[in-house]
Coordinates of C-alpha atoms in Angstrom, one line a residue:
M755 CA -7.6 3.8 27.9
S756 CA -10.5 4.1 26.1
L757 CA -11.6 1.7 23.5
A758 CA -13.9 3.9 21.3
P759 CA -12.4 6.9 19.4
D760 CA -13.2 10.1 21.5
Y761 CA -14.7 12.5 18.7
T762 CA -14.8 15.6 21.3
D763 CA -11.6 16.0 21.2
K764 CA -9.6 18.1 18.2
I765 CA -8.0 14.9 17.7
P766 CA -10.0 12.0 17.6
N767 CA -8.1 9.2 19.6
N768 CA -8.6 6.2 21.8
V769 CA -5.3 6.5 23.1
G770 CA -6.4 8.6 26.3
L771 CA -4.7 11.8 25.1
R772 CA -6.5 14.3 27.3
E773 CA -4.7 12.6 30.0
D774 CA -1.1 13.6 28.4
R775 CA -1.6 17.5 28.1
R776 CA 2.1 17.8 26.8
L777 CA 1.5 15.0 23.9
Q778 CA -2.1 16.5 23.3
R779 CA 0.0 19.6 23.0
A780 CA 2.4 18.7 20.9
L781 CA 0.0 16.5 18.4
E782 CA -2.2 19.8 18.4
S783 CA 0.9 21.9 17.1
W784 CA 1.4 19.1 14.1
Q785 CA -1.9 19.2 13.4
P786 CA -1.9 22.8 11.2
N787 CA 1.1 21.3 9.4
F788 CA -0.6 18.3 8.4
L789 CA -3.7 20.3 7.1
N790 CA -1.4 22.6 5.3
W791 CA 0.1 19.7 3.5
W792 CA -3.1 18.1 2.8
A793 CA -4.3 21.2 0.9
S794 CA -1.4 21.6 -0.9
M795 CA -0.3 18.4 -1.8
G796 CA -3.5 16.4 -1.2
P797 CA -6.5 15.8 -3.9
T798 CA -6.8 18.7 -6.4
L799 CA -10.1 18.1 -7.7
P800 CA -12.4 20.3 -5.4
T801 CA -15.3 19.0 -3.9
Q802 CA -18.3 19.7 -1.6
D803 CA -18.3 16.5 0.3
V804 CA -17.6 12.7 -0.5
Y805 CA -19.3 9.7 1.1
L806 CA -16.7 8.6 3.1
R807 CA -16.3 5.9 6.0
T808 CA -14.8 7.2 9.3
A809 CA -13.5 4.8 11.8
V810 CA -16.0 4.8 15.1
N811 CA -14.8 1.8 17.0
V812 CA -11.7 -0.4 17.1
G813 CA -13.7 -3.8 17.3
R814 CA -14.1 -6.2 14.5
E815 CA -18.0 -5.3 13.8
G816 CA -19.5 -2.2 13.2
W817 CA -16.2 -0.2 13.2
A818 CA -17.0 2.2 10.3
H819 CA -19.7 5.2 9.9
F820 CA -20.5 5.9 6.5
G821 CA -21.9 9.2 5.3
H822 CA -21.2 12.3 3.3
V823 CA -18.3 14.6 4.6
P824 CA -16.3 17.6 3.2
M825 CA -13.0 16.5 2.6
P826 CA -11.1 18.9 4.8
D827 CA -13.3 18.2 7.8
Y828 CA -12.5 14.4 7.7
R829 CA -11.6 13.4 11.5
W830 CA -8.2 11.8 10.8
G831 CA -7.4 10.7 14.2
I832 CA -5.5 8.2 16.3
F833 CA -6.8 4.6 16.8
L834 CA -4.9 1.4 18.2
A835 CA -6.5 -1.7 18.3
E836 CA -7.8 -3.1 21.7
R837 CA -4.8 -4.1 23.9
D838 CA -4.2 -7.6 25.2
P839 CA -2.8 -7.5 28.8
D840 CA -1.3 -10.7 28.7
R841 CA 0.1 -10.5 25.3
Q842 CA 3.9 -12.0 24.8
I843 CA 6.2 -11.8 22.3
G844 CA 5.8 -14.6 19.8
F845 CA 9.2 -14.5 18.3
G846 CA 13.3 -14.2 18.5
Q847 CA 15.3 -14.2 21.7
H848 CA 12.5 -12.4 24.0
K849 CA 10.1 -15.1 23.2
G850 CA 7.7 -15.0 25.9
E851 CA 8.3 -12.3 27.6
P852 CA 5.8 -9.7 28.2
A853 CA 5.3 -7.3 25.0
W854 CA 6.9 -4.0 25.5
Q855 CA 4.5 -0.9 26.5
Q856 CA 7.6 1.3 26.5
V857 CA 10.6 1.3 23.6
P858 CA 13.7 -0.6 24.9
G859 CA 16.9 1.9 24.7
E860 CA 19.0 -0.9 23.3
Y861 CA 16.6 -0.8 20.2
R862 CA 15.3 2.8 20.5
S863 CA 17.1 3.6 17.0
D864 CA 16.0 0.5 15.2
L865 CA 12.4 1.3 16.1
L866 CA 12.4 4.6 15.3
R867 CA 14.1 4.0 11.8
L868 CA 10.9 1.3 11.3
I869 CA 8.2 3.4 11.9
V870 CA 9.8 6.4 9.9
I871 CA 10.1 4.4 6.8
Q872 CA 6.5 3.0 6.9
G873 CA 5.3 6.6 8.0
D874 CA 7.1 8.1 4.7
T875 CA 4.9 5.5 2.6
E876 CA 1.4 7.4 4.0
P877 CA 1.5 10.7 2.4
A878 CA 3.4 9.6 -0.4
S879 CA 0.8 7.6 -1.9
V880 CA -1.6 10.7 -1.9
E881 CA 0.9 13.0 -3.7
Q882 CA 1.2 10.5 -6.4
Q883 CA -2.3 10.6 -6.9
R884 CA -3.2 13.8 -6.1
N885 CA -4.5 14.8 -9.9
L886 CA -6.2 11.6 -10.5
G887 CA -9.9 13.0 -9.8
A888 CA -9.4 15.3 -12.4
T889 CA -9.6 12.2 -14.5
A890 CA -12.0 9.5 -12.9
P891 CA -14.0 7.0 -14.9
S892 CA -17.0 7.5 -12.7
L893 CA -18.2 8.8 -9.5
Y894 CA -17.6 5.6 -7.6
D895 CA -14.0 5.6 -8.4
L896 CA -13.6 9.1 -7.4
R897 CA -15.1 8.1 -4.4
N898 CA -13.0 5.2 -3.8
L899 CA -9.9 7.2 -4.7
F900 CA -10.7 9.8 -2.0
Q901 CA -11.3 7.3 0.6
V902 CA -8.1 5.5 -0.1
N903 CA -6.4 9.1 0.1
V904 CA -8.0 9.8 3.3
E905 CA -7.0 6.7 5.2
E906 CA -3.5 6.8 3.9
G907 CA -3.6 10.3 5.9
R908 CA -4.8 8.4 8.7
H909 CA -2.1 5.9 8.7
L910 CA 0.4 8.9 8.7
W911 CA -1.4 10.3 11.8
A912 CA -1.1 6.7 13.1
M913 CA 3.0 6.8 12.8
V914 CA 3.1 10.4 13.8
Y915 CA 1.5 9.6 17.2
L916 CA 3.9 6.8 17.8
L917 CA 6.8 9.2 17.0
H918 CA 5.5 12.1 19.4
A919 CA 4.7 9.9 22.1
Y920 CA 7.2 7.4 22.6
F921 CA 10.7 9.2 20.8
G922 CA 10.9 12.7 22.1
R923 CA 12.5 15.4 20.4
E924 CA 13.9 13.2 17.7
G925 CA 10.5 11.7 17.4
R926 CA 9.0 15.2 16.8
E927 CA 11.7 16.0 14.5
E928 CA 11.2 13.0 12.4
A929 CA 7.4 13.6 12.9
E930 CA 7.9 17.1 10.7
E931 CA 10.3 15.8 8.1
L932 CA 7.6 13.0 7.0
L933 CA 5.5 16.3 5.7
H934 CA 8.7 18.2 4.4
R935 CA 9.7 15.2 1.8
N936 CA 7.4 15.2 -1.1
S937 CA 7.2 12.1 -4.0
G938 CA 9.4 12.7 -6.7
S939 CA 11.1 15.6 -5.6
Q940 CA 14.5 16.1 -6.6
D941 CA 16.0 17.7 -3.2
A942 CA 14.0 15.8 -0.6
P943 CA 12.3 12.5 -2.1
R944 CA 10.6 9.9 -0.4
I945 CA 12.8 7.1 1.2
L946 CA 11.5 4.1 -1.2
G947 CA 11.8 4.5 -4.7
A948 CA 8.4 2.8 -5.5
F949 CA 6.8 5.9 -3.8
N950 CA 8.8 8.5 -6.0
E951 CA 7.0 6.8 -9.3
E952 CA 4.1 8.9 -11.0
T953 CA 0.7 7.5 -10.8
P954 CA -0.4 9.6 -13.8
D955 CA -3.8 7.7 -15.0
W956 CA -6.1 5.0 -13.5
L957 CA -4.6 1.9 -14.8
S958 CA -1.5 3.1 -12.8
F959 CA -3.8 3.9 -9.7
F960 CA -5.5 0.4 -10.1
M961 CA -2.0 -1.4 -10.3
F962 CA -0.6 0.4 -7.6
T963 CA -3.4 -0.3 -4.9
Y964 CA -3.0 -3.9 -6.0
F965 CA 0.4 -4.5 -6.1
T966 CA 2.4 -1.7 -3.9
D967 CA -0.4 -1.5 -1.3
R968 CA 0.1 -5.5 -0.9
D969 CA 3.2 -4.9 0.1
G970 CA 1.9 -2.5 2.6
K971 CA -0.4 -5.7 3.7
Y972 CA 2.8 -7.7 4.2
Q973 CA 4.9 -4.9 5.8
L974 CA 2.2 -3.6 8.3
G975 CA 1.4 -7.6 8.6
T976 CA 5.4 -8.1 10.3
L977 CA 5.0 -5.3 12.2
K978 CA 1.6 -6.4 13.8
Q979 CA 3.9 -8.9 15.5
S980 CA 6.5 -6.7 17.0
A981 CA 7.0 -6.8 20.7
F982 CA 6.7 -2.9 20.6
D983 CA 3.0 -3.3 21.6
P984 CA 1.8 0.3 20.5
L985 CA 3.3 -0.2 17.1
S986 CA 1.8 -4.1 16.8
R987 CA -1.7 -2.5 17.7
T988 CA -1.6 0.6 15.7
C989 CA -0.7 -1.8 12.3
E990 CA -3.5 -4.3 13.4
F991 CA -5.9 -1.7 13.1
M992 CA -4.3 0.1 9.9
L993 CA -4.8 -3.5 8.4
K994 CA -8.4 -3.1 8.7
E995 CA -8.4 -0.2 6.2
E996 CA -5.6 -1.5 4.1
S997 CA -7.9 -4.2 2.7
H998 CA -10.1 -1.7 1.1
H999 CA -7.1 -0.4 -0.6
M1000 CA -6.1 -3.7 -2.4
F1001 CA -10.0 -4.4 -3.2
V1002 CA -10.2 -1.1 -5.7
G1003 CA -6.9 -2.4 -7.1
T1004 CA -8.0 -6.1 -7.3
A1005 CA -11.4 -4.8 -8.8
G1006 CA -10.1 -2.0 -10.5
V1007 CA -8.0 -4.2 -12.8
D1008 CA -11.0 -6.7 -13.3
R1009 CA -13.0 -4.2 -14.7
V1010 CA -10.4 -3.0 -17.4
V1011 CA -9.7 -6.6 -18.1
E1012 CA -13.4 -7.2 -18.7
R1013 CA -13.8 -4.1 -20.6
T1014 CA -11.1 -4.8 -22.9
A1015 CA -12.2 -8.9 -23.3
Q1016 CA -15.9 -7.4 -24.2
V1017 CA -14.7 -5.3 -26.7
M1018 CA -11.9 -7.8 -28.5
V1019 CA -14.8 -10.4 -28.7
E1020 CA -17.6 -7.7 -29.8
N1021 CA -15.1 -6.9 -32.5
D1022 CA -13.3 -10.1 -33.1
T1023 CA -10.1 -8.3 -33.0
D1024 CA -6.7 -8.2 -30.7
D1025 CA -6.1 -4.6 -32.0
V1026 CA -8.5 -2.5 -29.6
A1027 CA -6.5 0.6 -29.1
A1028 CA -8.5 2.1 -31.8
L1029 CA -11.9 1.1 -30.0
G1030 CA -11.1 3.1 -26.6
V1031 CA -9.8 0.3 -24.4
V1032 CA -6.7 -0.6 -23.0
P1033 CA -5.0 -3.6 -25.1
L1034 CA -4.2 -6.7 -23.4
P1035 CA -0.1 -6.3 -24.0
V1036 CA -0.5 -2.8 -22.6
I1037 CA -2.2 -3.9 -19.4
Q1038 CA 0.7 -6.8 -19.3
K1039 CA 3.3 -4.1 -19.4
Y1040 CA 1.5 -1.9 -16.5
L1041 CA 1.5 -5.2 -14.2
N1042 CA 5.3 -6.0 -14.8
F1043 CA 6.0 -2.5 -14.4
H1044 CA 4.0 -2.0 -11.0
Y1045 CA 5.3 -5.9 -9.8
S1046 CA 8.8 -5.4 -10.3
V1047 CA 8.8 -2.1 -8.7
S1048 CA 6.8 -3.2 -6.0
V1049 CA 8.9 -6.7 -5.4
D1050 CA 12.1 -4.5 -4.9
L1051 CA 10.0 -2.9 -1.8
F1052 CA 11.1 -6.1 0.0
G1053 CA 14.9 -5.4 -0.1
G1054 CA 17.5 -7.9 -1.4
E1055 CA 17.0 -11.6 -0.7
T1056 CA 19.3 -11.3 2.5
S1057 CA 19.7 -8.9 4.7
T1058 CA 21.6 -9.0 8.4
N1059 CA 19.3 -5.9 9.5
V1060 CA 16.2 -7.8 8.9
A1061 CA 17.5 -11.2 11.0
N1062 CA 18.6 -8.8 13.6
Y1063 CA 15.2 -7.5 13.6
Y1064 CA 13.9 -10.6 14.1
T1065 CA 16.1 -11.7 16.8
A1066 CA 15.3 -8.7 18.8
G1067 CA 11.6 -8.8 18.3
L1068 CA 10.8 -5.5 16.4
K1069 CA 9.3 -7.5 13.4
G1070 CA 8.4 -10.8 12.7
R1071 CA 7.6 -12.7 10.0
W1072 CA 4.0 -12.8 7.8
S1073 CA 1.5 -15.1 10.2
E1074 CA 4.2 -15.6 12.6
E1075 CA 1.7 -17.8 15.0
R1076 CA 1.0 -20.1 12.0
R1077 CA 4.5 -21.1 11.5
Q1078 CA 5.2 -24.7 12.8
D1079 CA 9.3 -24.0 14.2
D1080 CA 11.0 -22.7 17.5
H1081 CA 10.0 -18.8 16.2
R1082 CA 13.9 -18.2 16.9
L1083 CA 15.5 -19.8 13.9
T1084 CA 19.0 -19.8 15.1
D1085 CA 19.8 -23.0 14.1
D1086 CA 17.5 -23.1 10.7
A1087 CA 18.3 -22.7 7.2
M1088 CA 16.4 -21.9 3.7
M1089 CA 17.1 -21.4 0.0
V1090 CA 17.0 -17.7 -1.4
D1091 CA 17.0 -16.8 -5.0
A1092 CA 20.3 -15.9 -6.2
L1093 CA 23.0 -15.1 -9.0
V1094 CA 25.7 -17.5 -9.2
D1095 CA 28.3 -17.5 -12.0
G1096 CA 26.3 -15.4 -14.3
E1097 CA 23.2 -18.1 -13.8
I1098 CA 20.1 -17.7 -11.8
T1099 CA 19.6 -20.1 -9.0
E1100 CA 19.1 -20.6 -5.3
V1101 CA 21.6 -21.1 -2.6
E1102 CA 21.3 -21.9 1.0
V1103 CA 21.7 -19.3 3.7
A1104 CA 21.1 -19.1 7.4
A1105 CA 17.1 -18.7 7.8
L1106 CA 17.5 -15.1 9.9
T1107 CA 19.1 -13.5 6.9
G1108 CA 16.9 -14.8 4.6
L1109 CA 13.8 -13.2 5.8
N1110 CA 13.1 -10.8 3.0
T1111 CA 12.9 -13.7 0.6
D1112 CA 10.3 -15.5 3.2
L1113 CA 8.2 -12.4 2.9
R1114 CA 8.7 -11.8 -0.4
R1115 CA 7.6 -15.5 -1.8
Q1116 CA 4.3 -15.0 0.7
Y1117 CA 3.6 -11.9 -1.3
I1118 CA 3.8 -13.3 -4.5
A1119 CA 1.7 -16.1 -3.9
D1120 CA -1.0 -13.4 -2.9
C1121 CA -0.4 -11.5 -6.1
R1122 CA -1.0 -14.6 -8.4
G1123 CA -4.3 -14.8 -7.1
G1124 CA -5.3 -11.2 -9.0
V1125 CA -3.6 -12.6 -11.8
N1126 CA -5.8 -15.9 -11.8
R1127 CA -9.3 -13.6 -11.1
W1128 CA -8.0 -11.6 -14.3
N1129 CA -7.3 -15.0 -16.3
K1130 CA -10.7 -16.3 -15.3
I1131 CA -12.5 -13.2 -17.0
L1132 CA -10.4 -13.7 -19.9
A1133 CA -11.3 -17.4 -20.1
D1134 CA -15.0 -16.8 -19.3
A1135 CA -15.3 -14.5 -22.3
G1136 CA -13.6 -17.2 -24.5
L1137 CA -10.4 -15.7 -25.3
P1138 CA -7.2 -17.4 -25.1
H1139 CA -5.0 -14.8 -23.8
R1140 CA -3.3 -14.7 -20.6
L1141 CA -2.0 -12.6 -18.1
K1142 CA 1.3 -13.7 -15.8
L1143 CA 3.3 -12.2 -13.2
P1144 CA 7.1 -11.7 -14.6
H1145 CA 10.1 -13.5 -13.3
V1146 CA 11.3 -12.6 -10.0
A1147 CA 14.9 -11.1 -11.4
F1148 CA 12.6 -9.2 -14.0
N1149 CA 13.4 -4.9 -13.7
R1150 CA 15.2 -5.2 -10.4
R1151 CA 17.0 -2.2 -8.6
V1152 CA 17.5 -4.0 -5.5
G1153 CA 19.1 -7.0 -4.7
A1154 CA 21.0 -10.2 -6.2
F1155 CA 19.4 -9.2 -9.8
A1156 CA 19.8 -5.1 -9.7
A1157 CA 23.2 -5.6 -11.5
V1158 CA 21.8 -7.9 -14.7
T1159 CA 19.3 -7.9 -17.3
V1160 CA 16.3 -10.5 -17.0
T1161 CA 13.1 -10.8 -19.8
P1162 CA 9.8 -11.6 -18.1
D1163 CA 10.5 -15.3 -18.6
G1164 CA 13.8 -15.4 -16.7
E1165 CA 16.3 -15.4 -19.4
L1166 CA 19.5 -13.1 -18.8
I1167 CA 20.2 -10.9 -21.7
P1168 CA 23.1 -8.3 -22.8
A1169 CA 22.1 -4.8 -21.3
D1170 CA 22.2 -3.3 -25.3
E1171 CA 19.4 -6.2 -25.9
W1172 CA 17.4 -5.4 -22.8
Q1173 CA 17.8 -1.3 -24.1
R1174 CA 16.4 -2.6 -27.7
R1175 CA 13.5 -4.3 -26.3
Q1176 CA 12.4 -3.3 -23.1
G1177 CA 9.5 -1.8 -25.0
E1178 CA 8.4 -5.2 -25.5
W1179 CA 7.7 -5.8 -21.9
L1180 CA 7.6 -2.3 -20.1
P1181 CA 5.4 0.5 -21.0
T1182 CA 6.6 2.8 -23.8
D1183 CA 5.8 6.4 -24.4
V1184 CA 3.2 5.7 -27.1
D1185 CA 1.4 3.1 -24.4
K1186 CA 1.3 5.9 -21.8
I1187 CA -0.1 8.1 -24.0
H1188 CA -2.4 5.7 -25.4
V1189 CA -3.7 4.9 -22.0
R1190 CA -3.8 8.8 -20.8
S1191 CA -5.7 9.5 -23.9
L1192 CA -8.6 7.3 -22.2
M1193 CA -8.6 9.3 -19.4
R1194 CA -11.5 11.7 -20.0
P1195 CA -13.6 12.3 -16.6
V1196 CA -16.7 10.9 -15.9
H1197 CA -18.4 12.8 -13.3
E1198 CA -21.9 12.2 -14.0
R1199 CA -24.2 10.4 -11.8
G1200 CA -24.4 6.5 -13.0
K1201 CA -22.3 7.0 -15.8
I1202 CA -18.9 5.7 -16.6
A1203 CA -16.1 5.7 -19.0
A1204 CA -15.9 3.5 -21.8
W1205 CA -12.6 1.9 -21.1
I1206 CA -13.7 0.4 -17.8
A1207 CA -16.8 -1.8 -17.1
P1208 CA -19.2 -1.0 -14.1
P1209 CA -18.7 -2.7 -10.7
R1210 CA -20.6 -5.7 -9.6
N1211 CA -21.6 -3.6 -6.5
G1212 CA -21.8 -0.3 -4.8
I1213 CA -20.4 0.9 -1.7
N1214 CA -22.0 0.1 1.6
G1215 CA -25.1 -1.3 0.1
K1216 CA -25.8 1.6 -2.0
P1217 CA -26.3 1.4 -6.3
F1218 CA -23.7 2.2 -8.6
D1219 CA -26.1 5.5 -9.6
Y1220 CA -25.2 6.6 -6.3
E1221 CA -24.5 10.3 -5.8
Y1222 CA -20.9 9.1 -4.1
V1223 CA -19.1 12.6 -4.6
H1224 CA -20.8 16.2 -4.6
L1225 CA -18.5 18.1 -6.7
A1226 CA -18.0 21.9 -5.8

């Protein structure tokens, strides 16, 4: 198996596709359907070309090439990280055994489901973001949007390769369904709730790439531990690209907060809605929404399915290799969030069934890093205001707190009070209208919308005023 992608093939790959003519024909027959989906559900803003990075190697250094590429000609392909022939399973009942190169029959349905769910999220985010180009605040931001989009498309290819290569006709059928479901569709929605939400403005996009793509990082991190080696290697390479998506979100919210703080200081007022920026309370509401929706993506606080996945070796923990335990957990316990007799508390459960909570807590700790960044911007501006993550029970639709209504501070309140007050904590129609009113496109080189600060650095050593996108 070659390590560098073969760009002479119709489908660039480093999995030796030429050597498996049946698989090559199957993927080449899927490719036109993908391109039709991209044309109908991908970015709506017409471009001549975009300054994109394209994978050219799977190694740690020099893995990407930058250049202006027509979007329809982007070379989506199939890239797996380099194989370690001595890799052993690191957890569960098969710990210490050689990693699997084929799907064990007893785990086929579970692996198929994990791959389909992951695969379903990739095209969903492209669909959610398809209209954002029309209101991009700068060519720099427009380029970043399109980079995220093409890489989500490549991540779809990554999962489709696994489905075609290892799951026969059922895998091919599931690959077709990935293009038939659509974000927000009434008849065929995406599998996970967060991927059916709207992303109608750039503040939502930045929050999505910060919070929801960060969930993707943690999900990919657990699948990277998988005993099924092709899935592990696929996710390892996907994580290289996912880091940019989270950077877009982190730096994007940085710049929104920075610009709002500037206007607040310059005008000595908190009431900045009429001054063309996003007020801090509205930023907090968007944060509350996207964070709580993303927290739901981790599932219930306890799960026998996830316990079974771990025991079987299908899905590990974040940074499994750094954990100081036996990596089997059969005799371990942990505390998880729970609702007991109408009170928010914690209860002890078997560690295996609490793995969703373990992963969610890793995610929450990571999310706090961004909030600290944004609060430092406010502090450096001399402002006393601070942003914060809401309580883990706030606005939940999945898990122990789905049936109760809880304030961002963690106070249980009656449902009728929630109905009256939810506009204090979640974006209202008025908030959304105001944010959308700011979304006036700036497609002129070196210019930027007034509601967001410019970035400190450009892309790949280029200046901010570089012509990152040539519009049609």
